[in-house]
Structures are given as structure tokens and as C-alpha cells.
PDB file of C-alpha atoms and ligand atoms in Angstrom:
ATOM      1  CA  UNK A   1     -94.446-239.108 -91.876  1.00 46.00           C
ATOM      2  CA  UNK A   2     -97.613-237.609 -90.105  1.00 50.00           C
ATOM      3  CA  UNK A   3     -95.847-235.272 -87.664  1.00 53.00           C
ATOM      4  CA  UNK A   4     -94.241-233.272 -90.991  1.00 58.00           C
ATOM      5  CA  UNK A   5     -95.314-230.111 -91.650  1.00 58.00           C
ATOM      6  CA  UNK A   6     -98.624-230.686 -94.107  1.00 61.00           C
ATOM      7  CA  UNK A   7     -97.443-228.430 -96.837  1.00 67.00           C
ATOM      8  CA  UNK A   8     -95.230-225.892 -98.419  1.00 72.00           C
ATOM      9  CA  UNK A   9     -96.932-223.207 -97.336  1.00 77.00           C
ATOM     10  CA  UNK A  10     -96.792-224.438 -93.764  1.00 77.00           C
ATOM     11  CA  UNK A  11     -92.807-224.156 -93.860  1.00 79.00           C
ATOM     12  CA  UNK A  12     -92.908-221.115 -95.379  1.00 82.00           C
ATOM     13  CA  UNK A  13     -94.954-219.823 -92.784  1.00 83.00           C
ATOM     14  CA  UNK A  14     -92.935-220.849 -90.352  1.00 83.00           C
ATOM     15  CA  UNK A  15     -90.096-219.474 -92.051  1.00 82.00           C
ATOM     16  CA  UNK A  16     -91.296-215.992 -93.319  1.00 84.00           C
ATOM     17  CA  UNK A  17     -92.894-215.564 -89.867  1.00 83.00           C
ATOM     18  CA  UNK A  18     -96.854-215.245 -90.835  1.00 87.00           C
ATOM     19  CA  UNK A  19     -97.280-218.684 -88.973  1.00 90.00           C
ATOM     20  CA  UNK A  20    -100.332-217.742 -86.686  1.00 92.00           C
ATOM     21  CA  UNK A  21    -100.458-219.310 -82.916  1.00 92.00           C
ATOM     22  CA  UNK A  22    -103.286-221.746 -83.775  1.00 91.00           C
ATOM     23  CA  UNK A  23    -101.884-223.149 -86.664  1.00 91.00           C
ATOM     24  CA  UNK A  24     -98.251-223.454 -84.483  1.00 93.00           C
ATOM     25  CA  UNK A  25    -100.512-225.615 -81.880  1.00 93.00           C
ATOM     26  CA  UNK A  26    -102.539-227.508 -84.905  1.00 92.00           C
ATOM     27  CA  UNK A  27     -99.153-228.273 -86.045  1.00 92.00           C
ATOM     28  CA  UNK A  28     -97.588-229.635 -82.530  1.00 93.00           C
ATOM     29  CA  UNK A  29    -100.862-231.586 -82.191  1.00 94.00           C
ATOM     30  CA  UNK A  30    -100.470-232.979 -85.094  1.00 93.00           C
ATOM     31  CA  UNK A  31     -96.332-234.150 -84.886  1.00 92.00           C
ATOM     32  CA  UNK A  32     -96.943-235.106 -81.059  1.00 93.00           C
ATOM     33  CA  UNK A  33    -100.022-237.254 -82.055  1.00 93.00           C
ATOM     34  CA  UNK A  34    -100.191-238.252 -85.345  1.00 92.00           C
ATOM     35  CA  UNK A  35    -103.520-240.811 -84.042  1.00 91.00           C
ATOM     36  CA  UNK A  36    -104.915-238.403 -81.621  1.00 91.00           C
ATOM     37  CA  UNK A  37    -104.438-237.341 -78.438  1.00 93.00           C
ATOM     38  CA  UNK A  38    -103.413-238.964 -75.503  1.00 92.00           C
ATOM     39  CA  UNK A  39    -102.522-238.611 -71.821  1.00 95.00           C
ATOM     40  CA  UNK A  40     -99.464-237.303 -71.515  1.00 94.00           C
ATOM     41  CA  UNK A  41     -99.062-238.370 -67.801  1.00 93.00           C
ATOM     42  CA  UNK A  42     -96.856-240.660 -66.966  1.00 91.00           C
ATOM     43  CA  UNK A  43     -98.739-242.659 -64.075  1.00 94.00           C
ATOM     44  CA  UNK A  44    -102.025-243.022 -66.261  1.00 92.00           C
ATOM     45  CA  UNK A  45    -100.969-243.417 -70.485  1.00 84.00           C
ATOM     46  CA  UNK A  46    -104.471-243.588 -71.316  1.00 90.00           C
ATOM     47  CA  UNK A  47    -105.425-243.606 -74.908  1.00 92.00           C
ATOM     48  CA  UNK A  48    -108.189-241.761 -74.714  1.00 93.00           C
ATOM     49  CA  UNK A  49    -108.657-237.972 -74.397  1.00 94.00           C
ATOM     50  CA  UNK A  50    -110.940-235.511 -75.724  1.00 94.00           C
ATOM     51  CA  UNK A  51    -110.856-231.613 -76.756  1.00 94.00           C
ATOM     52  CA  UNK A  52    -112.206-229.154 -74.587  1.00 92.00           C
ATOM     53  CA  UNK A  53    -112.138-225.503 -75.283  1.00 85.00           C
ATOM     54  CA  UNK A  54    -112.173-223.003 -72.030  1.00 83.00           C
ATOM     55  CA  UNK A  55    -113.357-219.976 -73.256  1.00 84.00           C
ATOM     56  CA  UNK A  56    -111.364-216.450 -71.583  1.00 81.00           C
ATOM     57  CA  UNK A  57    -112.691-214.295 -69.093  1.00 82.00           C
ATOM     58  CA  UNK A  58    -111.774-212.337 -65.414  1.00 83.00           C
ATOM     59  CA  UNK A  59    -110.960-214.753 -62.876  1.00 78.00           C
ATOM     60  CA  UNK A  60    -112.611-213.765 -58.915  1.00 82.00           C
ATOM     61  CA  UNK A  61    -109.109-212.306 -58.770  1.00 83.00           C
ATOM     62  CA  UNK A  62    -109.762-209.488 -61.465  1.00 83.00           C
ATOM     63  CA  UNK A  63    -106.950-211.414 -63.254  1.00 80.00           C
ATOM     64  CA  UNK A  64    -107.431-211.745 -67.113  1.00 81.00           C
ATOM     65  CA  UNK A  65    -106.775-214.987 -68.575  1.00 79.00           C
ATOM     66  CA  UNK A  66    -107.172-215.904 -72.859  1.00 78.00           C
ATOM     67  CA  UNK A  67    -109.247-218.717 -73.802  1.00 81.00           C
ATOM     68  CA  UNK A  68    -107.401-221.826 -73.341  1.00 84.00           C
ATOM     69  CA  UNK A  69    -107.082-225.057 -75.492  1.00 89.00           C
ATOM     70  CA  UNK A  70    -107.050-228.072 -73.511  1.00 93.00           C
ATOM     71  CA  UNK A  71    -107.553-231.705 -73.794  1.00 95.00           C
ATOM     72  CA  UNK A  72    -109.068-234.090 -71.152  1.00 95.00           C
ATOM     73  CA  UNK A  73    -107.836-237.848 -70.321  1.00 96.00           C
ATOM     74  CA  UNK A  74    -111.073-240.033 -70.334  1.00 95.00           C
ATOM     75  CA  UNK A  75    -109.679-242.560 -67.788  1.00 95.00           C
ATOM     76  CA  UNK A  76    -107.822-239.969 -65.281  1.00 95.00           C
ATOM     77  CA  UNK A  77    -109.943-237.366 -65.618  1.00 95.00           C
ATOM     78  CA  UNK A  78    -106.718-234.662 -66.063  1.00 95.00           C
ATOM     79  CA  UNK A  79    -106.572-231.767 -68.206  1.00 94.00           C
ATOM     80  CA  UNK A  80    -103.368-231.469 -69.962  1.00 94.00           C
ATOM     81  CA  UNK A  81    -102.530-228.911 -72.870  1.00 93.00           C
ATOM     82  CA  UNK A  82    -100.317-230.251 -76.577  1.00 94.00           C
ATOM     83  CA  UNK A  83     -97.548-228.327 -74.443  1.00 94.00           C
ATOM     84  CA  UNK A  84     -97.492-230.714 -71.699  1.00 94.00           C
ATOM     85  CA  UNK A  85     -94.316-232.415 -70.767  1.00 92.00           C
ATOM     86  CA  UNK A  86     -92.644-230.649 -73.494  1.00 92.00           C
ATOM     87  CA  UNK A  87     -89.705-227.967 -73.151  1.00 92.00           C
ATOM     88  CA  UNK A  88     -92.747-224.919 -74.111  1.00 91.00           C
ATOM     89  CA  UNK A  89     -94.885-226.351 -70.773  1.00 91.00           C
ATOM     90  CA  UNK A  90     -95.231-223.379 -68.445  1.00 86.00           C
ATOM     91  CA  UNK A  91     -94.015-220.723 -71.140  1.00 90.00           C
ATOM     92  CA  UNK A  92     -95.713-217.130 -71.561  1.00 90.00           C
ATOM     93  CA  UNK A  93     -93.617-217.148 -75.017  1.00 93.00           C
ATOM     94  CA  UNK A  94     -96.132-217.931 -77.482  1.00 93.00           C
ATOM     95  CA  UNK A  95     -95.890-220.952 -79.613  1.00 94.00           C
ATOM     96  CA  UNK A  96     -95.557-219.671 -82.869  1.00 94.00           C
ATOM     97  CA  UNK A  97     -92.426-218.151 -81.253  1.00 95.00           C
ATOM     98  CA  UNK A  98     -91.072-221.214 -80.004  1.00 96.00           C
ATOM     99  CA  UNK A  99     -91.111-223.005 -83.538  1.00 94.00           C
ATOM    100  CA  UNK A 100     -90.343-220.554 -85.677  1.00 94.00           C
ATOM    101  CA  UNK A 101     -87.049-220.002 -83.517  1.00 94.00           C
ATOM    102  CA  UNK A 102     -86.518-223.314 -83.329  1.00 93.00           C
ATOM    103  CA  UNK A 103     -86.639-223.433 -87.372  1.00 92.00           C
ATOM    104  CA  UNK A 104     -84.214-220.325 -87.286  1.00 91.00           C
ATOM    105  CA  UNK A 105     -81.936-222.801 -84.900  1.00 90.00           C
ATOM    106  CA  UNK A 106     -81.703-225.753 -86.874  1.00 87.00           C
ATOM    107  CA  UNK A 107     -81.914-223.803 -90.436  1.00 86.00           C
ATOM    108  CA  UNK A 108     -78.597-222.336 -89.706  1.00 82.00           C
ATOM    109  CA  UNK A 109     -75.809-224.217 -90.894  1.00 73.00           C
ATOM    110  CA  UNK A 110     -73.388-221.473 -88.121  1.00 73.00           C
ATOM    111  CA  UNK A 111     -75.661-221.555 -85.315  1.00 77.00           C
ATOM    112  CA  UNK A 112     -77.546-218.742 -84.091  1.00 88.00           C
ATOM    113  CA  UNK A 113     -77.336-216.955 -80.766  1.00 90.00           C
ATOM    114  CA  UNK A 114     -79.233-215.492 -78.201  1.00 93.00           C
ATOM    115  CA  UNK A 115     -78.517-211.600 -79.087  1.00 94.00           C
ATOM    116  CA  UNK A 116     -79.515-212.897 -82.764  1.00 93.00           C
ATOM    117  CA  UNK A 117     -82.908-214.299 -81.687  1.00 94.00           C
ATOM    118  CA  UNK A 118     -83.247-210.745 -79.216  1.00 95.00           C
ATOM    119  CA  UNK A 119     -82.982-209.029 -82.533  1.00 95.00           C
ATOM    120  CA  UNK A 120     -85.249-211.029 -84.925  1.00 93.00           C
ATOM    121  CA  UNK A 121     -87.982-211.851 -82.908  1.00 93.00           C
ATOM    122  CA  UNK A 122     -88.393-209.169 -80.651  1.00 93.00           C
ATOM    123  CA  UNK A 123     -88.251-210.624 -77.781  1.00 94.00           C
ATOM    124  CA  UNK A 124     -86.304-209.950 -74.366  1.00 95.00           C
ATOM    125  CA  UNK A 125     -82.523-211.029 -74.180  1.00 95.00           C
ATOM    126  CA  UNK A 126     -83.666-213.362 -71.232  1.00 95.00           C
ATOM    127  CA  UNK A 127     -86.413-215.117 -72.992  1.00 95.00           C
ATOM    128  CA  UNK A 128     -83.965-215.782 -76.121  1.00 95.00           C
ATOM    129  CA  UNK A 129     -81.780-217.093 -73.652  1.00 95.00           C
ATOM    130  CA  UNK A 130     -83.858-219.087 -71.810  1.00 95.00           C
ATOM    131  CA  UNK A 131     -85.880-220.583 -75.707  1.00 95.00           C
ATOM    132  CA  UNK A 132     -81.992-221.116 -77.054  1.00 94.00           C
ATOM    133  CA  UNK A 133     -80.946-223.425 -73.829  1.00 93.00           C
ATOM    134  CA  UNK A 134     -84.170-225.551 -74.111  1.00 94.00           C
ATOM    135  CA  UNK A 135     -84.206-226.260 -77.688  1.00 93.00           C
ATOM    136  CA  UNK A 136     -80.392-226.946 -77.558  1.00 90.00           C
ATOM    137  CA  UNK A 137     -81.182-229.557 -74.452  1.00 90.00           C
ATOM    138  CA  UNK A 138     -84.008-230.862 -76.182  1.00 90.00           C
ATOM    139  CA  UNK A 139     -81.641-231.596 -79.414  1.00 86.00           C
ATOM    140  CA  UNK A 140     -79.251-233.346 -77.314  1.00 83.00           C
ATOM    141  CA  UNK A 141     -78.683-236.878 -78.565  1.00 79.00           C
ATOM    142  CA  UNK A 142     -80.017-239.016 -74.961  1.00 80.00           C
ATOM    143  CA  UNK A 143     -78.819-242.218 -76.354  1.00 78.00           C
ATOM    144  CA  UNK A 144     -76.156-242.008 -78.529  1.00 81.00           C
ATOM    145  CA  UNK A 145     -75.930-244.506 -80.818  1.00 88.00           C
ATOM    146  CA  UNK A 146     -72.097-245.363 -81.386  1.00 93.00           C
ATOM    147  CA  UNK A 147     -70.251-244.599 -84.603  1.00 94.00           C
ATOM    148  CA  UNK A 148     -69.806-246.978 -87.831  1.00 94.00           C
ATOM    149  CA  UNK A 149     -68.855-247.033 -91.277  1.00 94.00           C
ATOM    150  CA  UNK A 150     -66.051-245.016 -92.524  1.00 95.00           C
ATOM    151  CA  UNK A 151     -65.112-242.397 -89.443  1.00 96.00           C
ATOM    152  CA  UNK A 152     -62.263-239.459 -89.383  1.00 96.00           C
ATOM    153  CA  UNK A 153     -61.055-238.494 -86.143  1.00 96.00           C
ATOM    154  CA  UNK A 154     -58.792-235.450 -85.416  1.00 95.00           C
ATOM    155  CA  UNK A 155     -58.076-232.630 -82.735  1.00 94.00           C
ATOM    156  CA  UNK A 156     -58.097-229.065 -82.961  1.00 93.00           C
ATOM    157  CA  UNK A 157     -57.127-226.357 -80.953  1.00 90.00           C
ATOM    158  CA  UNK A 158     -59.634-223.649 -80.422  1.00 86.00           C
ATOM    159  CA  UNK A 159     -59.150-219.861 -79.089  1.00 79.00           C
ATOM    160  CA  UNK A 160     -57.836-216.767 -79.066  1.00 72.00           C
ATOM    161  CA  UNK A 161     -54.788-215.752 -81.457  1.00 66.00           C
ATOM    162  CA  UNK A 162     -52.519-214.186 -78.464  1.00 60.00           C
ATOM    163  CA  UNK A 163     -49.431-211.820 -78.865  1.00 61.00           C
ATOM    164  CA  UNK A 164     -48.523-210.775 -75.845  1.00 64.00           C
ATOM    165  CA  UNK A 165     -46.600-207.196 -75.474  1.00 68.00           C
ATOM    166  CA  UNK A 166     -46.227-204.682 -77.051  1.00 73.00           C
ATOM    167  CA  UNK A 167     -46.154-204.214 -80.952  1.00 71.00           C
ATOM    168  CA  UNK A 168     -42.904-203.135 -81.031  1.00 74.00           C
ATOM    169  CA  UNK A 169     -41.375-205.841 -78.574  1.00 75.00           C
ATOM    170  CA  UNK A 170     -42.619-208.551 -81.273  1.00 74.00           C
ATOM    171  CA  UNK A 171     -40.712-206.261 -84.180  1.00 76.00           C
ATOM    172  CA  UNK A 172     -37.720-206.307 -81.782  1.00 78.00           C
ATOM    173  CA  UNK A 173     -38.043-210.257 -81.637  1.00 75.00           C
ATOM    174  CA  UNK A 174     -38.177-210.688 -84.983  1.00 75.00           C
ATOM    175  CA  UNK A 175     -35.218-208.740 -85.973  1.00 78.00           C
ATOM    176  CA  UNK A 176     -33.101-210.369 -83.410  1.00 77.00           C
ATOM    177  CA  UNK A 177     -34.496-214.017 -84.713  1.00 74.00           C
ATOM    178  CA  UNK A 178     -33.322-212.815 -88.456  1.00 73.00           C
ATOM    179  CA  UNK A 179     -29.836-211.560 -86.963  1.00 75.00           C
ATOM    180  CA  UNK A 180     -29.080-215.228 -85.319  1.00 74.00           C
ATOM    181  CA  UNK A 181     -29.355-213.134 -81.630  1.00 73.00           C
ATOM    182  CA  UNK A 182     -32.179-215.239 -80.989  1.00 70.00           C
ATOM    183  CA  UNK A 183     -32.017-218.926 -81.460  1.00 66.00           C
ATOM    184  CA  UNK A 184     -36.196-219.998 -81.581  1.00 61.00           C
ATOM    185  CA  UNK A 185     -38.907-218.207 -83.246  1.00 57.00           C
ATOM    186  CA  UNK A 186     -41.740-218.438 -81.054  1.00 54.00           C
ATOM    187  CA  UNK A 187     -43.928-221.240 -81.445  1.00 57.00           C
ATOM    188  CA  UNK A 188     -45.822-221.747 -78.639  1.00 64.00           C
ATOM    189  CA  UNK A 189     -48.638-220.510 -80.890  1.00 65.00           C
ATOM    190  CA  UNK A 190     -50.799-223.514 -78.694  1.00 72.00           C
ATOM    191  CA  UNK A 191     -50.495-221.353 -75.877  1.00 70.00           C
ATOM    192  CA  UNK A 192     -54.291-220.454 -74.269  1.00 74.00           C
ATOM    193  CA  UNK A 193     -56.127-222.673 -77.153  1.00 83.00           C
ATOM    194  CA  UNK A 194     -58.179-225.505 -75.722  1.00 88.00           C
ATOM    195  CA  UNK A 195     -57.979-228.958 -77.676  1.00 92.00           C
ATOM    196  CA  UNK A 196     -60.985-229.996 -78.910  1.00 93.00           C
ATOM    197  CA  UNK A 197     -61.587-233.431 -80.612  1.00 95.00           C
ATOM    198  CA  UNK A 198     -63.619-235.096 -82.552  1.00 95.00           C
ATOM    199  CA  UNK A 199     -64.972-237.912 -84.335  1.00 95.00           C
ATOM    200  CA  UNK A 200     -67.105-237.413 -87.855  1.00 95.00           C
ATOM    201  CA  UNK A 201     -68.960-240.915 -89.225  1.00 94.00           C
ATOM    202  CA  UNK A 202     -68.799-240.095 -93.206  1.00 93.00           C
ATOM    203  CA  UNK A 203     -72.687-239.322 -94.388  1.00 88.00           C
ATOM    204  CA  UNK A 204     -73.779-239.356 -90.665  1.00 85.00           C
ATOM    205  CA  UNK A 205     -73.095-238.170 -87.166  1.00 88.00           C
ATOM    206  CA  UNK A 206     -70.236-235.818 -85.910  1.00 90.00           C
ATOM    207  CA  UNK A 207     -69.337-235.720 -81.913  1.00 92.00           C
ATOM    208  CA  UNK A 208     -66.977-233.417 -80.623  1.00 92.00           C
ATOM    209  CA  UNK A 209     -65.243-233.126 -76.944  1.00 92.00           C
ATOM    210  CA  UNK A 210     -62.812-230.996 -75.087  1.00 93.00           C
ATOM    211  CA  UNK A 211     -59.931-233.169 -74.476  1.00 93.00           C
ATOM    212  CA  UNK A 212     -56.395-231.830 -71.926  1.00 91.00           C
ATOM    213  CA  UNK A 213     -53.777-233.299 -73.966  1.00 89.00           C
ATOM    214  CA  UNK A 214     -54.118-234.634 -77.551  1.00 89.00           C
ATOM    215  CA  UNK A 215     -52.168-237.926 -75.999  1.00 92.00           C
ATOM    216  CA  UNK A 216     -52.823-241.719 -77.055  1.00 92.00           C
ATOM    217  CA  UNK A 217     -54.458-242.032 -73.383  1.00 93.00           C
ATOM    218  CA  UNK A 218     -57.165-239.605 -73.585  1.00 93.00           C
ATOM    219  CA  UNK A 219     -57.820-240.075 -77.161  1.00 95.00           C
ATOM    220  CA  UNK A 220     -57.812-243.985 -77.531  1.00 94.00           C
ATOM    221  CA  UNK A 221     -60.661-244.549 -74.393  1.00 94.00           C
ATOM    222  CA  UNK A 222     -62.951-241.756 -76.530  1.00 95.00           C
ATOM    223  CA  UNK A 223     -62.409-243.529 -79.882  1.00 95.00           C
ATOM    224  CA  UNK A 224     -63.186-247.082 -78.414  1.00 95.00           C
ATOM    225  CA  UNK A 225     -65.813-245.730 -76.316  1.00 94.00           C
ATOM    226  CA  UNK A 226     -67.915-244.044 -79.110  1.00 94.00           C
ATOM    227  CA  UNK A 227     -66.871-246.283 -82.587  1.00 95.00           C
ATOM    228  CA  UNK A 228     -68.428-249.162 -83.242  1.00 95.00           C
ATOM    229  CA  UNK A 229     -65.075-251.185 -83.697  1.00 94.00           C
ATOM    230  CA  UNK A 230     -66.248-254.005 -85.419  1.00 94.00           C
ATOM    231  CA  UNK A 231     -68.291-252.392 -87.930  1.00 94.00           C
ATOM    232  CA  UNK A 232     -66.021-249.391 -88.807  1.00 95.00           C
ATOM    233  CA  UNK A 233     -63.001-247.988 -90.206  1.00 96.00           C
ATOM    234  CA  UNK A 234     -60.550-245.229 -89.321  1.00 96.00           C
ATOM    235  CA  UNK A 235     -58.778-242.127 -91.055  1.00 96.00           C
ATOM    236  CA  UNK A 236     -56.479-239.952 -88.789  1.00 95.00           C
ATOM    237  CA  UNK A 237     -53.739-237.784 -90.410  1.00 94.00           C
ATOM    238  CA  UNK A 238     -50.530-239.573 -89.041  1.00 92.00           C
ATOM    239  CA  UNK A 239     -50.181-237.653 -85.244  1.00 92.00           C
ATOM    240  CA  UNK A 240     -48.548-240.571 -83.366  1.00 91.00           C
ATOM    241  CA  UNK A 241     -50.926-240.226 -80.679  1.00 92.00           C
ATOM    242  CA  UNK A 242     -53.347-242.956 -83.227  1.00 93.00           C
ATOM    243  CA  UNK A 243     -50.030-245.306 -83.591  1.00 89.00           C
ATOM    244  CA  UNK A 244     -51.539-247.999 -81.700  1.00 90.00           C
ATOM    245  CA  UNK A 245     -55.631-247.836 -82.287  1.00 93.00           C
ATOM    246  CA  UNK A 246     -54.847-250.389 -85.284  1.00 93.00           C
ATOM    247  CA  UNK A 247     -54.908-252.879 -82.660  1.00 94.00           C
ATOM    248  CA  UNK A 248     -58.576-252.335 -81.928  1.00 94.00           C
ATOM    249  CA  UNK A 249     -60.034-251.584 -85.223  1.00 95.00           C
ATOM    250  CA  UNK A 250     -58.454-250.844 -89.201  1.00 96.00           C
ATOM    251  CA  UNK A 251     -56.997-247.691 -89.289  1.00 96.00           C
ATOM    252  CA  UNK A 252     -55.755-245.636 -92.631  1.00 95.00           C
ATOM    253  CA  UNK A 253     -53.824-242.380 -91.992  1.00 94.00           C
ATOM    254  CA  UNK A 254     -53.012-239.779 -94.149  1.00 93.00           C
ATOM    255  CA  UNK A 255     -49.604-238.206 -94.126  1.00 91.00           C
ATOM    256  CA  UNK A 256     -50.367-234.398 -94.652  1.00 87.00           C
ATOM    257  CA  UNK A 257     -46.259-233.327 -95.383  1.00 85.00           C
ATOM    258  CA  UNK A 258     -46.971-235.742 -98.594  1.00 88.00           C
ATOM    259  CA  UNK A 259     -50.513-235.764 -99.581  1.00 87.00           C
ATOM    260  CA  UNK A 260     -54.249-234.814 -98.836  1.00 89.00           C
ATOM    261  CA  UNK A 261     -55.783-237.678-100.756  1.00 91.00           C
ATOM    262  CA  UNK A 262     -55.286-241.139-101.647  1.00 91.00           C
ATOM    263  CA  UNK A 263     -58.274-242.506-103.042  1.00 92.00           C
ATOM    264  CA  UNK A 264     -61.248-242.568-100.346  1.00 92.00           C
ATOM    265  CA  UNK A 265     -58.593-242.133 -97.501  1.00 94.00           C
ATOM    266  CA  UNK A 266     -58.924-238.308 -96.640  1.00 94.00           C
ATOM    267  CA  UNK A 267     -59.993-236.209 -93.276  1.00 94.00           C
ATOM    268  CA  UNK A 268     -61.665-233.881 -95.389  1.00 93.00           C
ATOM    269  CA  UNK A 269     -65.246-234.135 -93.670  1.00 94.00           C
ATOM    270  CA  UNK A 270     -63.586-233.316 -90.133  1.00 95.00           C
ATOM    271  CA  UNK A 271     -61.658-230.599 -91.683  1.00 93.00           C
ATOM    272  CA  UNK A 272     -64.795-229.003 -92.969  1.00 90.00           C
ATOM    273  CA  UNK A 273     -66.514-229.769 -89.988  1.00 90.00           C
ATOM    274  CA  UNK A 274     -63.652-227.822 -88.047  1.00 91.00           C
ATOM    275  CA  UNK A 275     -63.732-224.665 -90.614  1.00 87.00           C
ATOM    276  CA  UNK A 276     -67.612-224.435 -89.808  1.00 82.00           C
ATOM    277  CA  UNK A 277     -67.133-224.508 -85.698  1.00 80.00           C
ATOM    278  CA  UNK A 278     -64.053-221.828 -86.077  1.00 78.00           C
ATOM    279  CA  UNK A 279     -66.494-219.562 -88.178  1.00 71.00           C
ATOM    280  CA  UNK A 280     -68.974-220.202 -85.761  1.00 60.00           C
ATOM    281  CA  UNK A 281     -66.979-218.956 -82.868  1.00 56.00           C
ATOM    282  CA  UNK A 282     -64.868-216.188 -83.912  1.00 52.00           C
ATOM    283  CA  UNK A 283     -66.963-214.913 -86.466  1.00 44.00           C
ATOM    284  CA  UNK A 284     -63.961-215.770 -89.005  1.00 43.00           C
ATOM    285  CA  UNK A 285     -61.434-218.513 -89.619  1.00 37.00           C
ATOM    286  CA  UNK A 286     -58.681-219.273 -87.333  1.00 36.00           C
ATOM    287  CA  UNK A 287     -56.994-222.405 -89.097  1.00 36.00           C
TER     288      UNK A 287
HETATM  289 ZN1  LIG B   1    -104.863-239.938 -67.934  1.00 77.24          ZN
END
């Protein structure tokens, strides 16, 4: 493709941080128009702009301002900048910035946060902030496509491990639950997780939501809504809440007291998909 990064050495850049700010804008120009620029505005779309370079200087107001690199629409007559319309329009964070945090973001298979970016980059906690939040809207899928092929679905419950009381109240329970004083060992281990669920199309897409209840009726509406039902096939381990979503599309399950594979029926890409989002949040496993 055009918009790619030209070379190795361009990726590297970006990666080992020696990218310089006017190659970061050569290489926006570039990926935004790969056949030269054009007016970003959405009231004119001419085809036709041209470069002009403003050089720096003091403004009447004693204010300072760098040269600036702008382009100019040949039918409206607007200046616009490569940043215009874009999520880095209106920044003071320089470009270079912008992408090479944006590599960091997408490069890392456990996400990265805000105190990370603070860290590495050296910039302030609110301008990590604000860079993280646009680049995640900006990677937000605005018309998702729906699901097909081969797709696992399961739920999940996500959160804090709790034991309430003291230590010594929990060895107290215990020893009455081995002496028969006490008839169930706790298992409302659910207790304060949220259920999270979600849908992974094999070689392709994952989406995940926060459901109330891992019920038929919440889950059935979200599989229908987001598979392509004609065109797909799906695995769920054997939680009767999928009992009756064979009536809307094949459906394989996997009984996990018996087995964890029979031939290409498996939830193993969910299940991986889960271990990587409970690393990612607690900093270690929780399954
Ligand atoms: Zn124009």
C-alpha cells in the first residue's frame, strides 16, 4: 500500500524513538494522501491543493510562533495543515509523539497505559491521558462488520478475588466445614466479579461486552445481533444458557467435565483471548 511506512528504517525509527517531527508529518502526508493533497473540508472536497511553507517569527502580540507547514485548497482558498480533521488537529504534542505512542499502543499485545506512556515519553500524566483516549476512539471499529466463519462465544467473570474478614475467621470456617459443623463451603466466589462476554471469529475479529446475567436472554439477542447466522458456525462449552441458539444457526459445544478437544471443536481462541484481558487488568492471572 502507499500509506505504509516506506522502509525498515522508517519503523525502526518510529520504534527506537529517533523518528524526527518532519519525517512523522512526511509520513502522515504520505498515508493520508497517497495521490497528493487534498481539501480536507467537508463543504468544498476539492482535489486540488498546494504546499505553502509559513516561515516563524514574533507575531504584533510579542507571541512566538515556529514555522508552520501548511497546504492551500485551490478552489476554496483555505489553509488546512496534514493534521486537519484528524484526532492530532489542535495538539501542542508534537507529531513524532503522537505516532510513536500510537506504535507503542498497538505494538503491545497487553495494552499500555497512561502512567506507562507518562514514563516513556516524558510527557505530562494529562497529555498521556488525553493521546491514550484519542487513539483508543480513533481505533474504535465505526461500522462493525458482523461475525462469520467458525466463532467461540463464552463469558467470564472479571474482578477482584474478595475474602472478606478477618484471616482467622476464614481458618475458623474452614475447620468447622472439615468437622461437618458447617454444611457449605463458600462458593459464592462470583460475588463482586462483573460478567463479561464475548464473541472471538477464529483468524479474525474478537468483541467483548459487559453483560448482568450470563442468561439465554441477554446472551442470545448479542449472539444474533453480531454473527452472521447464515454464514457461520458456533462453539460454546455446554452452559445451558446456549441450549436453544441451535435454532438460529449450527452450534457445537464442548463438554469441559469430559474433554477440551474434539477435532476442530474447541474454545481455545476465547480462552486465550480471556488469559490476555485478565493479565491485562490485574497485572497477573485470575482464572
Ligand atoms: Zn477547499
Amino acid at each position: 500500500m502507499h500509506g505504509e511506512p516506506k522502509s525498515k528504517s522508517e519503523i525502526l525509527s518510529v520504534s527506537n524513538g529517533t523518528l524526527t517531527e518532519a519525517d512523522a508529518r512526511a509520513m502522515l502526508e504520505r498515508i493520508r494522501w497517497p495521490n497528493g493533497a487534498h481539501c480536507p473540508f467537508t463543504d468544498c472536497g476539492g482535489v486540488e491543493a498546494y504546499r505553502i511553507e509559513v516561515k516563524g517569527g514574533k507575531l504584533k502580540s510579542g507571541r512566538f510562533v515556529g514555522p508552520r507547514h501548511l497546504f492551500k485548497c485551490k478552489a476554496c482558498r483555505r489553509q488546512f495543515s496534514v493534521t486537519k480533521g484528524l484526532i492530532f488537529e489542535d495538539s501542542k504534542i508534537p507529531l513524532r509523539t503522537w505516532i510513536m505512542v500510537m506504535y507503542r499502543m498497538c505494538s503491545s499485545k497487553k495494552g499500555v497505559s497512561a502512567l506507562q506512556i507518562q514514563r516513556e515519553f516524558g510527557v505530562t500524566y494529562e497529555a498521556a491521558w488525553f493521546m491514550c483516549h484519542r487513539i483508543r476512539y480513533a481505533m474504535q471499529d465505526k461500522n462493525p462488520m458482523l461475525l462469520s466463519g467458525t466463532i467461540e462465544a463464552d463469558e467470564t467473570y472479571i474482578g477482584p478475588r474478595r475474602r472478606r474478614g478477618h484471616p482467622l475467621q476464614h481458618e475458623r470456617i474452614r475447620d468447622e466445614q472439615q468437622m461437618g459443623l458447617r454444611s457449605q463451603p463458600n462458593r459464592d466466589w462470583k460475588q463482586g466479579k462483573q460478567i463479561v462476554f464475548g464473541i472471538v471469529e477464529r483468524g479474525g475479529k474478537a468483541r467483548t461486552m459487559h453483560i448482568k446475567d450470563a442468561t439465554k436472554e441477554e446472551i442470545n439477542p448479542i449472539l444474533i445481533k453480531n454473527i452472521d447466522l447464515k454464514a457461520s458456525r458456533l462453539i460454546t462449552d455446554a452452559h445451558p444458557s446456549y441450549r436453544l441458539i441451535r435454532h438460529h444457526l449450527p452450534h457445537d459445544t464442548i463438554k469441559h467435565e469430559l474433554e477440551y478437544v474434539r477435532g476442530d471443536v474447541h474454545t481455545q481462541n476465547i480462552e486465550s483471548y480471556w488469559s490476555t484481558l485478565k493479565r491485562d487488568c490485574s497485572g497477573r492471572s485470575t482464572m
